[in-house]
Short mmCIF file of C-alpha atoms and ligand atoms in Angstrom, two decimals:
data_model
loop_
_atom_site.label_atom_id
_atom_site.label_comp_id
_atom_site.label_asym_id
_atom_site.label_seq_id
_atom_site.Cartn_x
_atom_site.Cartn_y
_atom_site.Cartn_z
CA MET A 26 -10.10 58.63 -24.24
CA ALA A 27 -10.41 61.88 -26.21
CA TYR A 28 -8.49 64.88 -24.93
CA GLU A 29 -8.57 68.52 -25.98
CA THR A 30 -4.91 69.48 -25.64
CA ILE A 31 -2.98 66.23 -25.97
CA ILE A 32 -3.05 63.25 -28.33
CA VAL A 33 -2.48 59.83 -26.80
CA GLU A 34 -1.61 56.72 -28.80
CA ILE A 35 -0.73 53.32 -27.40
CA GLU A 36 1.14 50.93 -29.63
CA ASP A 37 3.66 48.15 -29.04
CA HIS A 38 3.55 48.72 -25.27
CA ILE A 39 4.49 52.39 -25.64
CA CYS A 40 2.17 55.23 -24.69
CA LEU A 41 3.00 58.22 -26.85
CA VAL A 42 1.65 61.54 -25.57
CA ARG A 43 1.81 64.52 -27.92
CA LEU A 44 1.25 67.99 -26.51
CA ASN A 45 -1.19 69.62 -28.89
CA ARG A 46 -1.85 73.36 -28.52
CA PRO A 47 -0.11 74.49 -31.71
CA ASP A 48 -1.59 78.02 -31.65
CA ALA A 49 0.14 78.73 -28.34
CA MET A 50 3.35 76.76 -28.97
CA ASN A 51 2.03 74.05 -26.64
CA ALA A 52 1.94 76.49 -23.72
CA LEU A 53 0.86 74.63 -20.60
CA ASN A 54 -2.53 75.72 -19.32
CA ASP A 55 -4.77 74.22 -16.63
CA VAL A 56 -6.48 71.91 -19.12
CA LEU A 57 -3.28 70.60 -20.67
CA PHE A 58 -1.61 69.89 -17.35
CA LYS A 59 -4.76 68.18 -16.04
CA GLU A 60 -5.14 66.07 -19.17
CA LEU A 61 -1.47 65.13 -19.11
CA ALA A 62 -1.71 64.02 -15.47
CA GLU A 63 -4.83 61.99 -16.32
CA ALA A 64 -3.21 60.34 -19.35
CA LEU A 65 -0.12 59.40 -17.35
CA THR A 66 -2.19 58.01 -14.48
CA GLU A 67 -4.12 55.91 -17.02
CA ALA A 68 -0.87 54.75 -18.63
CA GLN A 69 0.41 53.70 -15.21
CA LYS A 70 -2.74 51.59 -14.68
CA ASN A 71 -2.76 50.09 -18.18
CA ASP A 72 -0.94 46.73 -18.18
CA LYS A 73 -0.27 47.06 -21.91
CA VAL A 74 1.90 50.16 -21.35
CA ARG A 75 5.54 49.55 -20.44
CA CYS A 76 7.06 52.93 -21.28
CA ILE A 77 5.78 56.46 -21.94
CA VAL A 78 7.09 59.05 -24.38
CA ILE A 79 6.07 62.71 -24.17
CA THR A 80 6.71 64.94 -27.16
CA GLY A 81 5.57 68.16 -28.79
CA SER A 82 5.96 69.17 -32.41
CA GLU A 83 9.08 69.68 -34.50
CA LYS A 84 9.23 73.44 -33.72
CA PHE A 85 8.22 73.40 -30.05
CA PHE A 86 8.05 70.95 -27.20
CA ALA A 87 6.34 73.59 -25.02
CA ALA A 88 7.04 77.33 -24.75
CA GLY A 89 6.21 77.42 -21.06
CA ALA A 90 3.21 77.88 -18.84
CA ASP A 91 0.44 79.82 -20.60
CA ILE A 92 1.27 83.49 -20.06
CA LYS A 93 -2.21 84.62 -21.16
CA MET A 94 -3.76 82.34 -18.56
CA MET A 95 -1.46 83.56 -15.79
CA SER A 96 -1.27 87.27 -16.60
CA GLU A 97 -4.43 88.38 -14.76
CA ARG A 98 -4.07 86.08 -11.76
CA SER A 99 -3.36 87.49 -8.32
CA PHE A 100 -1.14 86.08 -5.60
CA VAL A 101 -4.25 84.78 -3.85
CA ASP A 102 -5.46 83.08 -7.06
CA VAL A 103 -2.23 81.17 -7.64
CA PHE A 104 -1.65 80.49 -3.96
CA GLU A 105 -5.17 79.15 -3.37
CA SER A 106 -5.30 77.06 -6.53
CA ASP A 107 -1.69 75.89 -5.94
CA LEU A 108 -1.26 76.03 -9.71
CA PHE A 109 -0.12 72.73 -11.31
CA THR A 110 0.87 71.18 -7.97
CA ALA A 111 -1.64 68.32 -7.93
CA GLU A 112 -0.83 67.57 -11.58
CA ALA A 113 2.92 67.60 -10.93
CA ASP A 114 2.41 65.26 -7.98
CA ALA A 115 0.39 62.87 -10.17
CA PHE A 116 3.23 63.00 -12.73
CA LEU A 117 5.79 62.09 -10.11
CA ARG A 118 3.68 59.15 -8.90
CA VAL A 119 4.05 57.41 -12.28
CA ARG A 120 6.37 54.45 -11.72
CA LYS A 121 6.80 53.52 -15.38
CA PRO A 122 9.62 55.28 -17.24
CA ILE A 123 8.84 58.51 -19.07
CA ILE A 124 11.06 59.78 -21.90
CA ALA A 125 10.83 63.38 -23.13
CA ALA A 126 11.46 63.68 -26.88
CA VAL A 127 12.24 67.38 -27.29
CA SER A 128 12.45 69.31 -30.55
CA GLY A 129 12.43 73.11 -30.77
CA TYR A 130 11.57 75.26 -27.76
CA ALA A 131 11.39 73.77 -24.25
CA LEU A 132 11.07 76.93 -22.19
CA GLY A 133 9.94 77.73 -18.66
CA GLY A 134 7.34 75.14 -17.67
CA GLY A 135 8.20 73.30 -20.92
CA CYS A 136 11.80 72.82 -19.82
CA GLU A 137 10.55 71.88 -16.36
CA LEU A 138 8.12 69.35 -17.82
CA ALA A 139 10.94 67.76 -19.82
CA MET A 140 13.06 67.61 -16.66
CA MET A 141 10.24 65.86 -14.76
CA CYS A 142 10.58 63.02 -17.25
CA ASP A 143 13.17 60.32 -16.55
CA PHE A 144 15.44 61.37 -19.37
CA ILE A 145 15.43 63.68 -22.34
CA ILE A 146 16.30 62.83 -25.92
CA ALA A 147 16.75 66.07 -27.85
CA SER A 148 16.72 66.90 -31.52
CA ASP A 149 19.56 69.07 -32.76
CA THR A 150 17.07 71.97 -32.98
CA ALA A 151 16.09 71.83 -29.30
CA LYS A 152 16.40 74.98 -27.18
CA PHE A 153 16.06 74.89 -23.42
CA GLY A 154 15.53 77.90 -21.19
CA GLN A 155 14.07 79.33 -17.99
CA PRO A 156 13.11 82.82 -19.20
CA GLU A 157 10.59 83.48 -16.39
CA ILE A 158 12.80 86.32 -15.16
CA ASN A 159 11.80 88.31 -18.25
CA LEU A 160 8.19 88.10 -17.04
CA GLY A 161 9.01 89.25 -13.53
CA VAL A 162 8.63 85.79 -12.03
CA VAL A 163 10.76 82.78 -11.23
CA ALA A 164 10.52 79.17 -12.40
CA GLY A 165 7.82 77.35 -10.43
CA ILE A 166 8.00 73.62 -11.13
CA GLY A 167 11.67 72.77 -10.90
CA GLY A 168 13.61 75.26 -13.03
CA THR A 169 15.76 76.41 -10.12
CA GLN A 170 15.97 72.94 -8.55
CA ARG A 171 16.05 70.14 -11.14
CA LEU A 172 18.01 72.27 -13.59
CA THR A 173 20.65 73.01 -10.95
CA ARG A 174 20.98 69.30 -10.18
CA ALA A 175 21.19 68.52 -13.91
CA VAL A 176 23.65 71.16 -15.12
CA GLY A 177 25.21 72.58 -11.94
CA LYS A 178 24.98 75.97 -10.27
CA ALA A 179 26.88 78.08 -12.81
CA LYS A 180 24.71 77.22 -15.80
CA ALA A 181 21.47 77.10 -13.78
CA MET A 182 22.17 80.57 -12.41
CA ASP A 183 23.12 81.84 -15.87
CA MET A 184 19.93 80.49 -17.46
CA ASN A 185 17.59 81.57 -14.66
CA LEU A 186 19.17 85.01 -14.23
CA THR A 187 19.75 86.01 -17.86
CA GLY A 188 16.91 83.98 -19.38
CA ARG A 189 19.23 82.82 -22.16
CA PHE A 190 18.48 79.63 -24.06
CA MET A 191 20.75 76.59 -24.18
CA ASP A 192 21.01 74.75 -27.49
CA ALA A 193 20.99 70.97 -27.83
CA GLU A 194 24.74 70.64 -28.08
CA GLU A 195 25.30 72.60 -24.86
CA ALA A 196 22.46 70.71 -23.18
CA GLU A 197 24.10 67.38 -23.94
CA ARG A 198 27.53 68.63 -22.88
CA SER A 199 26.01 69.86 -19.60
CA GLY A 200 24.15 66.65 -18.79
CA LEU A 201 20.63 67.99 -19.28
CA VAL A 202 19.85 65.55 -22.10
CA SER A 203 20.98 61.97 -22.60
CA ARG A 204 21.48 62.21 -26.39
CA VAL A 205 21.05 64.54 -29.34
CA VAL A 206 19.81 63.26 -32.69
CA PRO A 207 18.94 64.89 -36.02
CA ALA A 208 15.44 66.41 -35.88
CA LYS A 209 14.10 64.01 -38.51
CA LYS A 210 15.22 61.01 -36.45
CA LEU A 211 13.93 62.21 -33.08
CA MET A 212 10.78 60.13 -32.84
CA GLU A 213 12.42 57.04 -34.33
CA GLU A 214 15.19 57.27 -31.72
CA ALA A 215 12.83 58.01 -28.80
CA MET A 216 10.46 55.18 -29.74
CA ALA A 217 13.41 52.79 -30.17
CA ALA A 218 14.68 53.72 -26.69
CA ALA A 219 11.17 53.18 -25.29
CA GLY A 220 10.99 49.87 -27.17
CA LYS A 221 14.27 48.72 -25.59
CA ILE A 222 12.92 49.54 -22.13
CA ALA A 223 9.63 47.77 -22.92
CA GLU A 224 11.55 44.52 -23.49
CA LYS A 225 12.92 44.46 -19.94
CA SER A 226 11.30 43.11 -16.82
CA MET A 227 8.77 45.71 -15.67
CA ILE A 228 9.60 45.06 -12.03
CA THR A 229 13.29 45.71 -12.64
CA VAL A 230 12.51 48.80 -14.71
CA MET A 231 10.41 50.30 -11.92
CA VAL A 232 13.10 49.46 -9.35
CA VAL A 233 15.76 51.20 -11.48
CA LYS A 234 13.60 54.33 -11.82
CA GLU A 235 12.95 54.41 -8.09
CA ALA A 236 16.61 53.83 -7.20
CA VAL A 237 17.98 56.52 -9.50
CA ASN A 238 15.35 58.99 -8.28
CA ARG A 239 16.26 58.09 -4.70
CA SER A 240 19.74 59.50 -5.31
CA PHE A 241 18.18 62.99 -5.47
CA GLU A 242 16.50 62.60 -2.12
CA THR A 243 19.11 60.95 0.10
CA PRO A 244 22.74 61.24 1.19
CA LEU A 245 25.08 58.79 -0.59
CA ARG A 246 25.24 56.28 2.27
CA GLU A 247 21.43 55.99 2.43
CA GLY A 248 21.16 55.84 -1.36
CA LEU A 249 23.71 53.04 -1.55
CA LEU A 250 21.89 51.13 1.17
CA PHE A 251 18.60 51.54 -0.74
CA GLU A 252 20.30 50.28 -3.91
CA ARG A 253 21.79 47.27 -2.09
CA ARG A 254 18.42 46.33 -0.63
CA VAL A 255 16.57 46.53 -3.94
CA PHE A 256 19.40 44.60 -5.60
CA ASN A 257 18.98 41.88 -2.96
CA SER A 258 15.21 41.84 -3.25
CA LEU A 259 15.26 41.32 -7.02
CA PHE A 260 16.65 37.85 -6.30
CA ALA A 261 13.13 36.99 -5.14
CA THR A 262 11.83 37.43 -8.70
CA GLU A 263 11.43 34.88 -11.46
CA ASP A 264 12.79 37.47 -13.88
CA GLN A 265 16.18 37.43 -12.13
CA LYS A 266 16.35 33.63 -12.57
CA GLU A 267 15.25 33.96 -16.20
CA GLY A 268 17.63 36.84 -16.99
CA MET A 269 20.69 35.06 -15.62
CA ALA A 270 19.71 31.66 -17.07
CA ALA A 271 19.17 33.25 -20.50
CA PHE A 272 22.64 34.81 -20.38
CA LEU A 273 24.26 31.48 -19.49
CA GLU A 274 22.25 29.64 -22.16
CA LYS A 275 23.16 32.33 -24.73
CA ARG A 276 19.53 33.18 -25.58
CA GLU A 277 17.18 36.16 -25.26
CA ALA A 278 15.51 36.45 -21.86
CA GLN A 279 11.73 36.02 -21.77
CA PHE A 280 10.70 38.24 -18.88
CA ARG A 281 7.26 37.74 -17.31
CA ASP A 282 7.22 40.65 -14.85
CA LYS A 283 7.15 38.21 -11.95
N1 CO8 B 329 2.11 81.31 -23.24
C1 CO8 B 329 1.10 81.68 -24.05
N2 CO8 B 329 1.27 81.85 -25.37
C2 CO8 B 329 2.50 81.65 -25.88
C3 CO8 B 329 3.59 81.28 -25.09
C4 CO8 B 329 3.36 81.08 -23.68
N3 CO8 B 329 4.31 80.67 -22.84
N4 CO8 B 329 4.69 81.18 -25.87
C5 CO8 B 329 4.28 81.47 -27.12
N5 CO8 B 329 2.96 81.78 -27.13
C6 CO8 B 329 2.13 82.16 -28.26
C7 CO8 B 329 2.36 83.63 -28.65
O1 CO8 B 329 1.61 84.48 -27.83
C8 CO8 B 329 1.92 83.62 -30.10
O2 CO8 B 329 0.51 83.62 -30.11
P1 CO8 B 329 -0.27 84.65 -31.12
O3 CO8 B 329 0.13 84.16 -32.48
O4 CO8 B 329 -1.70 84.41 -30.79
O5 CO8 B 329 0.23 86.02 -30.81
C9 CO8 B 329 2.36 82.24 -30.59
O6 CO8 B 329 2.51 81.42 -29.43
C10 CO8 B 329 3.68 82.27 -31.34
O7 CO8 B 329 4.62 82.94 -30.52
P2 CO8 B 329 5.62 84.07 -31.09
O8 CO8 B 329 4.93 84.90 -32.11
O9 CO8 B 329 6.21 84.78 -29.91
O10 CO8 B 329 6.70 83.14 -31.82
P3 CO8 B 329 8.25 83.44 -32.04
O11 CO8 B 329 8.73 82.36 -32.95
O12 CO8 B 329 8.51 84.86 -32.41
O13 CO8 B 329 8.92 83.22 -30.58
C11 CO8 B 329 9.28 82.10 -28.47
C12 CO8 B 329 8.92 81.96 -29.97
C13 CO8 B 329 10.74 82.50 -28.32
C14 CO8 B 329 9.05 80.72 -27.85
C15 CO8 B 329 8.37 83.16 -27.81
O14 CO8 B 329 7.01 82.87 -28.12
C16 CO8 B 329 8.49 83.24 -26.31
O15 CO8 B 329 9.44 83.82 -25.79
N6 CO8 B 329 7.51 82.65 -25.57
C17 CO8 B 329 7.43 82.77 -24.14
C18 CO8 B 329 8.48 81.91 -23.46
C19 CO8 B 329 8.39 82.06 -21.95
O16 CO8 B 329 8.55 83.15 -21.42
N7 CO8 B 329 8.13 80.95 -21.24
C20 CO8 B 329 7.98 80.95 -19.81
C21 CO8 B 329 6.55 81.13 -19.42
S1 CO8 B 329 6.34 81.28 -17.66
C22 CO8 B 329 6.47 79.70 -17.11
O17 CO8 B 329 6.63 78.78 -17.86
C23 CO8 B 329 6.35 79.49 -15.64
C24 CO8 B 329 6.27 78.01 -15.30
C25 CO8 B 329 6.06 77.81 -13.85
C26 CO8 B 329 4.62 77.55 -13.50
C27 CO8 B 329 4.57 77.39 -12.03
C28 CO8 B 329 3.31 76.81 -11.51
C29 CO8 B 329 3.43 76.53 -10.04
#
């Protein structure tokens, strides 16, 4: 399917989505967010896709929501349209893993988009920030919530209140990103991580994603109970038998997603 603001390629079970509004540093407008939600929903439905990678360009992942688009809107406009909410909901309904491969600026909605992914691999040039305060607004799709859970109150307050950017090294130290790699190696590393995930049992992969995400929604006791129950239920799968047999027979497992 041809899109206007993103480029989608599917190869070796990986759906690679490139944000593509270079003139506006990949700023997120209505069209981009809608197309992204559509592409991810399609990737979820497509049996060939086992992992998704979202990236931008070397200089910018996304510099935030489109300020030109938002500047003339009134409270009633944004309230009535519930800007980006349906698209964010569609994003969160994707059960396959999504990796953000971030190089350059990931600011405002760009940082929030990266945080909506399951984990972030950053290039050493990446810069994260929630500079909405400089525009007289606040983050609107997770910058005060997911960022606080990722890096803690002190840094989340600092970034949201001062609008300062966090470089890749600080982002890794703070737990915002899972790894930092040289800019030239970013896509190789992200695609290799996606490839590793694509080799696993899809059922187990989706259970892992759901269980880790559950930890954000529940108290520890409930989360542990959820984990125990999904652990138990995976013993009903053929892939559990295959995975354990393969280990004992010292061979690679051949998972069949059953
Ligand atoms: N929106 C629209 N256009 C942008 C944006 C943006 N967020 N960021 C950059 N651009 C455009 C610039 O206007 C410029 O376009 P032009 O050449 O036509 O003038 C072009 O990209 C290049 O930008 P600069 O000349 O500024 O490039 P620099 O290298 O000097 O600076 C920066 C790069 C630091 C990234 C700078 O562009 C910047 O600060 N951008 C804005 C960052 C920002 O404030 N982001 C937050 C936006 S608000 C937001 O994301 C809210 C999300 C919540 C939505 C909630 C919905 C419910």
